[in-house]
């Protein structure tokens, strides 16, 4: 295990995934990529190009950036080799693209369990686990 990518969205599950990824990175001397994806806004009844839509996108990106900076400070204290990544797009697609781009051999994600909505629509962890070219670890 040389490179690990962990998806981080600030949730409790993502925090557990980050803890697991950090511990594995420490044990194996692996490089850790901490990826936060700001989801694309898709609001069919609202013109997202409006001032309100642009402001919402900016606020989401700034919140994600602040969250990622706070996480980076904690990981830095552990002395790990890491890099933070902030991207916009569809989370599963971006995670898969970044994993391939960075040559990641393990992706670690939090799992939010199963429910009717996730069963019907799918989840990020499900999509990544089924389409990744590398190992995927789901943390509960």
Backbone as a printed PyTorch tensor [residue, N CA C, xyz], in Angstrom:
tensor([[[  0.8550,  -1.1660,   0.0000],
         [  0.0000,   0.0000,   0.0000],
         [  0.9060,   1.2360,   0.0000]],

        [[  0.9160,   1.9320,  -1.1350],
         [  1.8080,   3.0900,  -1.2640],
         [  1.0710,   4.4180,  -1.3330]],

        [[ -0.1360,   4.3950,  -1.8770],
         [ -0.9150,   5.6320,  -1.9870],
         [ -2.3690,   5.3620,  -1.6170]],

        [[ -2.8970,   6.2320,  -0.7750],
         [ -4.2720,   6.0960,  -0.2890],
         [ -5.0160,   7.3880,  -0.5890]],

        [[ -6.2260,   7.2460,  -1.0950],
         [ -7.0980,   8.4020,  -1.2820],
         [ -8.2920,   8.2180,  -0.3600]],

        [[ -8.5740,   9.2310,   0.4480],
         [ -9.7460,   9.1810,   1.3210],
         [-10.6980,  10.2970,   0.9180]],

        [[-11.9570,   9.9230,   0.7470],
         [-12.9860,  10.9140,   0.4530],
         [-13.4500,  11.5410,   1.7530]],

        [[-13.4700,  12.8840,   1.7850],
         [-13.8240,  13.5630,   3.0280],
         [-14.8800,  14.6230,   2.7750]],

        [[-16.0400,  14.4630,   3.4390],
         [-17.1130,  15.4480,   3.2850],
         [-17.5390,  16.0630,   4.6110]],

        [[-16.7830,  15.8000,   5.6530],
         [-17.0900,  16.3760,   6.9520],
         [-18.0500,  15.5610,   7.7980]],

        [[-18.6420,  14.5300,   7.2280],
         [-19.5940,  13.7070,   7.9750],
         [-18.8600,  12.8450,   9.0050]],

        [[-19.6290,  12.3030,   9.9280],
         [-19.0730,  11.4090,  10.9420],
         [-18.4370,  10.1820,  10.2790]],

        [[-19.0860,   9.6680,   9.2420],
         [-18.5510,   8.5110,   8.5230],
         [-17.2360,   8.8550,   7.8280]],

        [[-17.1710,  10.0420,   7.2470],
         [-15.9390,  10.4730,   6.5770],
         [-14.8150,  10.6650,   7.5910]],

        [[-15.1570,  11.1320,   8.7810],
         [-14.1550,  11.2900,   9.8290],
         [-13.5710,   9.9300,  10.2110]],

        [[-14.4270,   8.9230,  10.3290],
         [-13.9460,   7.5670,  10.6280],
         [-13.0620,   7.0470,   9.4970]],

        [[-13.4570,   7.3300,   8.2590],
         [-12.6530,   6.9060,   7.1060],
         [-11.2900,   7.5820,   7.1370]],

        [[-11.2620,   8.8660,   7.4850],
         [ -9.9940,   9.5960,   7.5670],
         [ -9.1010,   9.0190,   8.6630]],

        [[ -9.6820,   8.6800,   9.7950],
         [ -8.9020,   8.0700,  10.8800],
         [ -8.2960,   6.7440,  10.4300]],

        [[ -9.0850,   5.9310,   9.7480],
         [ -8.5980,   4.6470,   9.2360],
         [ -7.5020,   4.8650,   8.2010]],

        [[ -7.7380,   5.7900,   7.2780],
         [ -6.7560,   6.0770,   6.2280],
         [ -5.4530,   6.6020,   6.8250]],

        [[ -5.5580,   7.4660,   7.8210],
         [ -4.3640,   8.0200,   8.4710],
         [ -3.5550,   6.9290,   9.1540]],

        [[ -4.2490,   6.0280,   9.8320],
         [ -3.5620,   4.9350,  10.5200],
         [ -2.8720,   4.0020,   9.5200]],

        [[ -3.5580,   3.6890,   8.4260],
         [ -2.9430,   2.8390,   7.3960],
         [ -1.7590,   3.5410,   6.7390]],

        [[ -1.8940,   4.8320,   6.4800],
         [ -0.7870,   5.5950,   5.8850],
         [  0.4230,   5.5740,   6.8160]],

        [[  0.1780,   5.7170,   8.1130],
         [  1.2680,   5.6770,   9.0880],
         [  1.9190,   4.2950,   9.1160]],

        [[  1.1100,   3.2570,   9.1720],
         [  1.6350,   1.8840,   9.2520],
         [  2.4430,   1.4840,   8.0210]],

        [[  1.9790,   1.8860,   6.8470],
         [  2.6140,   1.4740,   5.5990],
         [  3.5520,   2.5270,   5.0150]],

        [[  3.6400,   3.6890,   5.6390],
         [  4.4560,   4.7660,   5.0860],
         [  3.9030,   5.2460,   3.7540]],

        [[  2.5860,   5.2020,   3.6210],
         [  1.9310,   5.5530,   2.3510],
         [  1.6530,   7.0520,   2.2610]],

        [[  1.5850,   7.5330,   1.0320],
         [  1.1620,   8.9140,   0.7750],
         [ -0.3570,   8.9420,   0.8580]],

        [[ -0.8890,   9.9770,   1.5000],
         [ -2.3240,  10.1040,   1.7200],
         [ -2.8660,  11.3100,   0.9590]],

        [[ -3.8840,  11.0760,   0.1520],
         [ -4.6040,  12.1580,  -0.5240],
         [ -5.9540,  12.2950,   0.1660]],

        [[ -6.2520,  13.4980,   0.6270],
         [ -7.5400,  13.7720,   1.2700],
         [ -8.3500,  14.6060,   0.2860]],

        [[ -9.4020,  14.0050,  -0.2400],
         [-10.1870,  14.6300,  -1.3090],
         [-11.5670,  15.0520,  -0.8220]],

        [[-11.8680,  16.3230,  -1.0340],
         [-13.2100,  16.8380,  -0.7960],
         [-13.7800,  17.2630,  -2.1350]],

        [[-14.9830,  16.8100,  -2.4220],
         [-15.6470,  17.1580,  -3.6790],
         [-16.8690,  18.0150,  -3.3630]],

        [[-16.8830,  19.2110,  -3.9320],
         [-18.0610,  20.0730,  -3.8190],
         [-18.9970,  19.6310,  -4.9360]],

        [[-20.1700,  19.1020,  -4.5790],
         [-21.0760,  18.5750,  -5.6110],
         [-21.5560,  19.6550,  -6.5680]],

        [[-21.7780,  19.2300,  -7.8070],
         [-22.3640,  20.1390,  -8.7880],
         [-23.7690,  20.4760,  -8.3340]],

        [[-24.1380,  21.7100,  -8.5170],
         [-25.5130,  22.0960,  -8.2040],
         [-26.3790,  21.7960,  -9.4030]],

        [[-27.4350,  21.0630,  -9.1590],
         [-28.3860,  20.7750, -10.2290],
         [-29.7670,  21.1160,  -9.7150]],

        [[-30.1860,  22.2990, -10.0410],
         [-31.4980,  22.7720,  -9.6190],
         [-32.2590,  23.1550, -10.8730]],

        [[-33.0430,  22.2360, -11.4300],
         [-33.6790,  22.4660, -12.7250],
         [-34.6340,  23.6540, -12.7720]],

        [[-35.2150,  24.0230, -11.6400],
         [-36.1650,  25.1320, -11.6420],
         [-35.5110,  26.4780, -11.3510]],

        [[-34.2040,  26.4660, -11.1350],
         [-33.5000,  27.7060, -10.8260],
         [-32.3590,  27.8660, -11.8150]],

        [[-32.2350,  29.0410, -12.3650],
         [-31.1060,  29.3270, -13.2500],
         [-29.8750,  29.4880, -12.3730]],

        [[-29.0110,  28.4850, -12.3760],
         [-27.8640,  28.4710, -11.4750],
         [-26.8610,  29.5730, -11.8100]],

        [[-26.9750,  30.1660, -12.9730],
         [-26.0860,  31.2580, -13.3450],
         [-26.4680,  32.5700, -12.6890]],

        [[-27.5690,  32.6010, -11.9850],
         [-27.9910,  33.8230, -11.3240],
         [-27.0650,  34.1400, -10.1660]],

        [[-27.1940,  35.3400,  -9.6810],
         [-26.3690,  35.7890,  -8.5620],
         [-26.5360,  34.8840,  -7.3360]],

        [[-27.7630,  34.4660,  -7.0730],
         [-28.0260,  33.5920,  -5.9230],
         [-27.3170,  32.2510,  -6.0960]],

        [[-27.4220,  31.6800,  -7.2830],
         [-26.7740,  30.4010,  -7.5500],
         [-25.2650,  30.4840,  -7.4370]],

        [[-24.6870,  31.5420,  -7.9860],
         [-23.2390,  31.7170,  -7.9100],
         [-22.7860,  31.9100,  -6.4680]],

        [[-23.5670,  32.6620,  -5.6990],
         [-23.2230,  32.8880,  -4.2960],
         [-23.2790,  31.5700,  -3.5160]],

        [[-24.2850,  30.7610,  -3.7860],
         [-24.4060,  29.4690,  -3.1190],
         [-23.2110,  28.5750,  -3.4420]],

        [[-22.8110,  28.5340,  -4.7030],
         [-21.6370,  27.7370,  -5.0960],
         [-20.3860,  28.2220,  -4.3760]],

        [[-20.1990,  29.5420,  -4.3160],
         [-19.0300,  30.1120,  -3.6380],
         [-19.0260,  29.7540,  -2.1510]],

        [[-20.2000,  29.8360,  -1.5180],
         [-20.2940,  29.5120,  -0.0940],
         [-19.9910,  28.0380,   0.1660]],

        [[-20.4860,  27.1740,  -0.6980],
         [-20.2170,  25.7390,  -0.5470],
         [-18.7260,  25.4540,  -0.7040]],

        [[-18.1140,  26.0900,  -1.6850],
         [-16.6850,  25.8730,  -1.9220],
         [-15.8490,  26.4130,  -0.7660]],

        [[-16.2060,  27.5840,  -0.2460],
         [-15.4640,  28.1610,   0.8690],
         [-15.6090,  27.3020,   2.1270]],

        [[-16.8050,  26.8020,   2.3820],
         [-17.0200,  25.9290,   3.5420],
         [-16.1830,  24.6570,   3.4120]],

        [[-16.1520,  24.0880,   2.2170],
         [-15.3580,  22.8760,   1.9790],
         [-13.8700,  23.1660,   2.1540]],

        [[-13.4330,  24.3160,   1.6590],
         [-12.0160,  24.6920,   1.7800],
         [-11.6340,  24.8420,   3.2620]],

        [[-12.4690,  25.5090,   4.0380],
         [-12.1960,  25.7020,   5.4670],
         [-12.1420,  24.3630,   6.1970]],

        [[-13.0700,  23.5020,   5.8730],
         [-13.1270,  22.1740,   6.4780],
         [-11.8600,  21.3800,   6.1480]],

        [[-11.4320,  21.4530,   4.9090],
         [-10.2420,  20.7280,   4.4640],
         [ -8.9790,  21.2790,   5.1340]],

        [[ -8.9220,  22.5990,   5.3140],
         [ -7.7710,  23.2060,   5.9930],
         [ -7.6880,  22.7470,   7.4460]],

        [[ -8.8370,  22.6490,   8.1070],
         [ -8.8630,  22.1830,   9.4990],
         [ -8.3930,  20.7320,   9.5940]],

        [[ -8.8390,  19.9130,   8.6590],
         [ -8.4260,  18.5070,   8.6260],
         [ -6.9260,  18.4060,   8.3560]],

        [[ -6.4300,  19.2210,   7.4400],
         [ -5.0030,  19.2040,   7.1000],
         [ -4.1500,  19.5270,   8.3220]],

        [[ -4.5910,  20.4660,   9.1350],
         [ -3.8370,  20.8260,  10.3360],
         [ -3.7130,  19.6300,  11.2770]],

        [[ -4.7940,  18.8660,  11.4270],
         [ -4.7660,  17.6860,  12.3020],
         [ -3.8660,  16.5880,  11.7400]],

        [[ -3.9370,  16.3740,  10.4330],
         [ -3.1260,  15.3260,   9.8010],
         [ -1.6460,  15.7210,   9.8220]],

        [[ -1.3830,  17.0020,   9.6410],
         [  0.0000,  17.5010,   9.6610],
         [  0.6600,  17.1830,  11.0020]],

        [[ -0.1040,  17.2930,  12.0900],
         [  0.4200,  16.9960,  13.4320],
         [  0.8790,  15.5480,  13.5610]],

        [[  0.3040,  14.6630,  12.7680],
         [  0.6620,  13.2420,  12.8180],
         [  1.9300,  12.9400,  12.0250]],

        [[  2.4280,  13.9370,  11.2890],
         [  3.6610,  13.7570,  10.5320],
         [  3.5160,  12.8940,   9.2930]],

        [[  2.3160,  12.8290,   8.7460],
         [  2.0790,  11.9970,   7.5630],
         [  2.4240,  12.7370,   6.2780]],

        [[  2.7640,  11.9630,   5.2520],
         [  2.9720,  12.4940,   3.9070],
         [  1.5870,  12.5890,   3.2690]],

        [[  1.0740,  13.8060,   3.0880],
         [ -0.2880,  13.9460,   2.5820],
         [ -0.4330,  15.1720,   1.6880]],

        [[ -1.5340,  15.1620,   0.9590],
         [ -1.9070,  16.2940,   0.1150],
         [ -3.4270,  16.4080,   0.1640]],

        [[ -3.9210,  17.6390,   0.2560],
         [ -5.3650,  17.8410,   0.2020],
         [ -5.7570,  18.2370,  -1.2140]],

        [[ -6.9400,  17.8020,  -1.6070],
         [ -7.4670,  18.0930,  -2.9390],
         [ -8.9010,  18.5840,  -2.7900]],

        [[ -9.2260,  19.6760,  -3.4550],
         [-10.5870,  20.2010,  -3.4570],
         [-11.0310,  20.2960,  -4.9040]],

        [[-12.0970,  19.5870,  -5.2270],
         [-12.5920,  19.5320,  -6.6020],
         [-14.0910,  19.7920,  -6.6290]],

        [[-14.5880,  20.1720,  -7.7880],
         [-16.0260,  20.3350,  -8.0000],
         [-16.4840,  19.2590,  -8.9670]],

        [[-17.6950,  18.7770,  -8.7890],
         [-18.2320,  17.8000,  -9.7230],
         [-19.0930,  16.7670,  -9.0380]],

        [[-19.3040,  15.6820,  -9.7390],
         [-20.0530,  14.5560,  -9.1750],
         [-19.0880,  13.7430,  -8.3220]],

        [[-19.3760,  13.5960,  -7.0380],
         [-18.4060,  12.9800,  -6.1310],
         [-17.8340,  11.6380,  -6.5820]],

        [[-18.6650,  10.6810,  -6.9550],
         [-18.1410,   9.3660,  -7.3480],
         [-17.2190,   9.4890,  -8.5530]],

        [[-17.6360,  10.2410,  -9.5390],
         [-16.8300,  10.4070, -10.7510],
         [-15.4850,  11.0690, -10.4340]],

        [[-15.5170,  12.1190,  -9.6210],
         [-14.2800,  12.8270,  -9.2770],
         [-13.3490,  11.9230,  -8.4730]],

        [[-13.8890,  11.1690,  -7.5280],
         [-13.0600,  10.2510,  -6.7370],
         [-12.3670,   9.2440,  -7.6510]],

        [[-13.1020,   8.6660,  -8.5760],
         [-12.5250,   7.6900,  -9.5060],
         [-11.4640,   8.3330, -10.3970]],

        [[-11.7390,   9.5290, -10.9000],
         [-10.7760,  10.2240, -11.7640],
         [ -9.4970,  10.5670, -11.0100]],

        [[ -9.6260,  11.0890,  -9.7960],
         [ -8.4500,  11.4710,  -9.0120],
         [ -7.6400,  10.2430,  -8.6040]],

        [[ -8.3230,   9.1590,  -8.2780],
         [ -7.6140,   7.9320,  -7.9150],
         [ -6.7470,   7.4570,  -9.0740]],

        [[ -7.3080,   7.5080, -10.2660],
         [ -6.5540,   7.0940, -11.4480],
         [ -5.4070,   8.0670, -11.7280]],

        [[ -5.7070,   9.3530, -11.6730],
         [ -4.7080,  10.3960, -11.9480],
         [ -3.5190,  10.3230, -10.9920]],

        [[ -3.7830,  10.0430,  -9.7210],
         [ -2.7270,  10.0230,  -8.7030],
         [ -2.0890,   8.6430,  -8.5380]],

        [[ -2.5700,   7.6510,  -9.2700],
         [ -2.0030,   6.3090,  -9.1590],
         [ -2.2690,   5.6680,  -7.8040]],

        [[ -3.4380,   5.9160,  -7.2740],
         [ -3.8160,   5.4230,  -5.9500],
         [ -4.0340,   3.9110,  -5.9880]],

        [[ -3.5610,   3.2190,  -4.9550],
         [ -3.8160,   1.7770,  -4.9090],
         [ -4.9200,   1.4060,  -3.9180]],

        [[ -5.3580,   2.3590,  -3.0860],
         [ -6.4580,   2.1020,  -2.1550],
         [ -7.2930,   3.3660,  -1.9660]],

        [[ -8.6070,   3.2210,  -2.0740],
         [ -9.5450,   4.3080,  -1.7980],
         [-10.2770,   3.9420,  -0.5110]],

        [[-10.3780,   4.9050,   0.4000],
         [-11.0900,   4.6700,   1.6540],
         [-12.2220,   5.6860,   1.7700]],

        [[-13.4290,   5.1730,   1.9960],
         [-14.6210,   6.0180,   2.0900],
         [-15.4530,   5.6230,   3.2940]],

        [[-16.1850,   6.5820,   3.8090],
         [-17.1630,   6.2890,   4.8440],
         [-18.3970,   5.6980,   4.2000]],

        [[-19.0660,   4.8340,   4.9190],
         [-20.2970,   4.2340,   4.4210],
         [-21.4390,   4.6610,   5.3190]],

        [[-22.4910,   5.1360,   4.7220],
         [-23.6310,   5.6160,   5.5060],
         [-24.7120,   4.5610,   5.6210]],

        [[-24.3730,   3.3300,   5.3510],
         [-25.3610,   2.2620,   5.4660],
         [-26.2720,   2.2230,   4.2560]],

        [[-27.3710,   1.5350,   4.4000],
         [-28.2910,   1.4020,   3.2820],
         [-29.6610,   1.8970,   3.6850]],

        [[-30.3540,   2.4070,   2.7350],
         [-31.7110,   2.8880,   2.9390],
         [-32.4110,   2.8320,   1.6020]],

        [[-33.6850,   3.0790,   1.5930],
         [-34.4510,   3.0120,   0.3570],
         [-33.9290,   3.9960,  -0.6800]],

        [[-33.6520,   5.2310,  -0.2680],
         [-33.1660,   6.2310,  -1.2180],
         [-31.8440,   5.7960,  -1.8250]],

        [[-30.9300,   5.3310,  -0.9790],
         [-29.6310,   4.8980,  -1.4900],
         [-29.7820,   3.6690,  -2.3790]],

        [[-30.7130,   2.8020,  -2.0280],
         [-30.9470,   1.6020,  -2.8380],
         [-31.4610,   1.9770,  -4.2220]],

        [[-32.3010,   2.9840,  -4.2770],
         [-32.8640,   3.3930,  -5.5640],
         [-31.9110,   4.2690,  -6.3660]],

        [[-31.2390,   5.1830,  -5.7020],
         [-30.4040,   6.1580,  -6.3990],
         [-28.9330,   5.7700,  -6.4330]],

        [[-28.5340,   4.8930,  -5.5500],
         [-27.1270,   4.5480,  -5.4630],
         [-26.4270,   5.5190,  -4.5400]],

        [[-25.2280,   5.1930,  -4.1440],
         [-24.4640,   6.0650,  -3.2670],
         [-23.0680,   6.2180,  -3.8340]],

        [[-22.3760,   7.2130,  -3.3310],
         [-21.0030,   7.4520,  -3.7750],
         [-20.1500,   6.2190,  -3.4960]],

        [[-20.2350,   5.6860,  -2.2780],
         [-19.3960,   4.5340,  -1.9370],
         [-19.7170,   3.3270,  -2.8140]],

        [[-20.9880,   3.1090,  -3.1010],
         [-21.3850,   1.9930,  -3.9600],
         [-20.8040,   2.1640,  -5.3610]],

        [[-20.9610,   3.3440,  -5.9240],
         [-20.4610,   3.5980,  -7.2810],
         [-18.9490,   3.4560,  -7.3510]],

        [[-18.2620,   4.0090,  -6.3610],
         [-16.8000,   3.9200,  -6.3610],
         [-16.3640,   2.4650,  -6.2100]],

        [[-16.9690,   1.7430,  -5.2760],
         [-16.5840,   0.3460,  -5.0440],
         [-16.7690,  -0.5140,  -6.2850]],

        [[-17.7760,  -0.2240,  -7.0740],
         [-18.0570,  -1.0400,  -8.2500],
         [-17.3300,  -0.5980,  -9.5150]],

        [[-16.7340,   0.5820,  -9.5050],
         [-16.0890,   1.0660, -10.7250],
         [-14.5990,   1.3720, -10.5650]],

        [[-14.0750,   1.2670,  -9.3740],
         [-12.6640,   1.5900,  -9.1450],
         [-11.7500,   0.5120,  -9.7120]],

        [[-10.5800,   0.9450, -10.1550],
         [ -9.5540,   0.0280, -10.6520],
         [ -8.6200,  -0.4350,  -9.5320]],

        [[ -8.8840,   0.0160,  -8.3140],
         [ -8.0200,  -0.3330,  -7.1860],
         [ -8.8880,  -0.8440,  -6.0350]],

        [[ -8.2420,  -1.1970,  -4.9410],
         [ -8.9760,  -1.6560,  -3.7570],
         [ -9.7700,  -0.5070,  -3.1530]],

        [[-10.9460,  -0.8320,  -2.6190],
         [-11.7950,   0.1620,  -1.9600],
         [-12.1560,  -0.3780,  -0.5790]],

        [[-11.9430,   0.4490,   0.4320],
         [-12.2860,   0.0950,   1.8030],
         [-13.4180,   1.0090,   2.2460]],

        [[-14.5250,   0.4130,   2.6990],
         [-15.6510,   1.1830,   3.2190],
         [-15.6450,   1.0640,   4.7350]],

        [[-15.6850,   2.2020,   5.3970],
         [-15.6070,   2.2510,   6.8550],
         [-16.9630,   2.6480,   7.4180]],

        [[-17.4300,   1.9110,   8.4100],
         [-18.7130,   2.2420,   9.0800],
         [-18.4410,   2.8880,  10.4120]]])
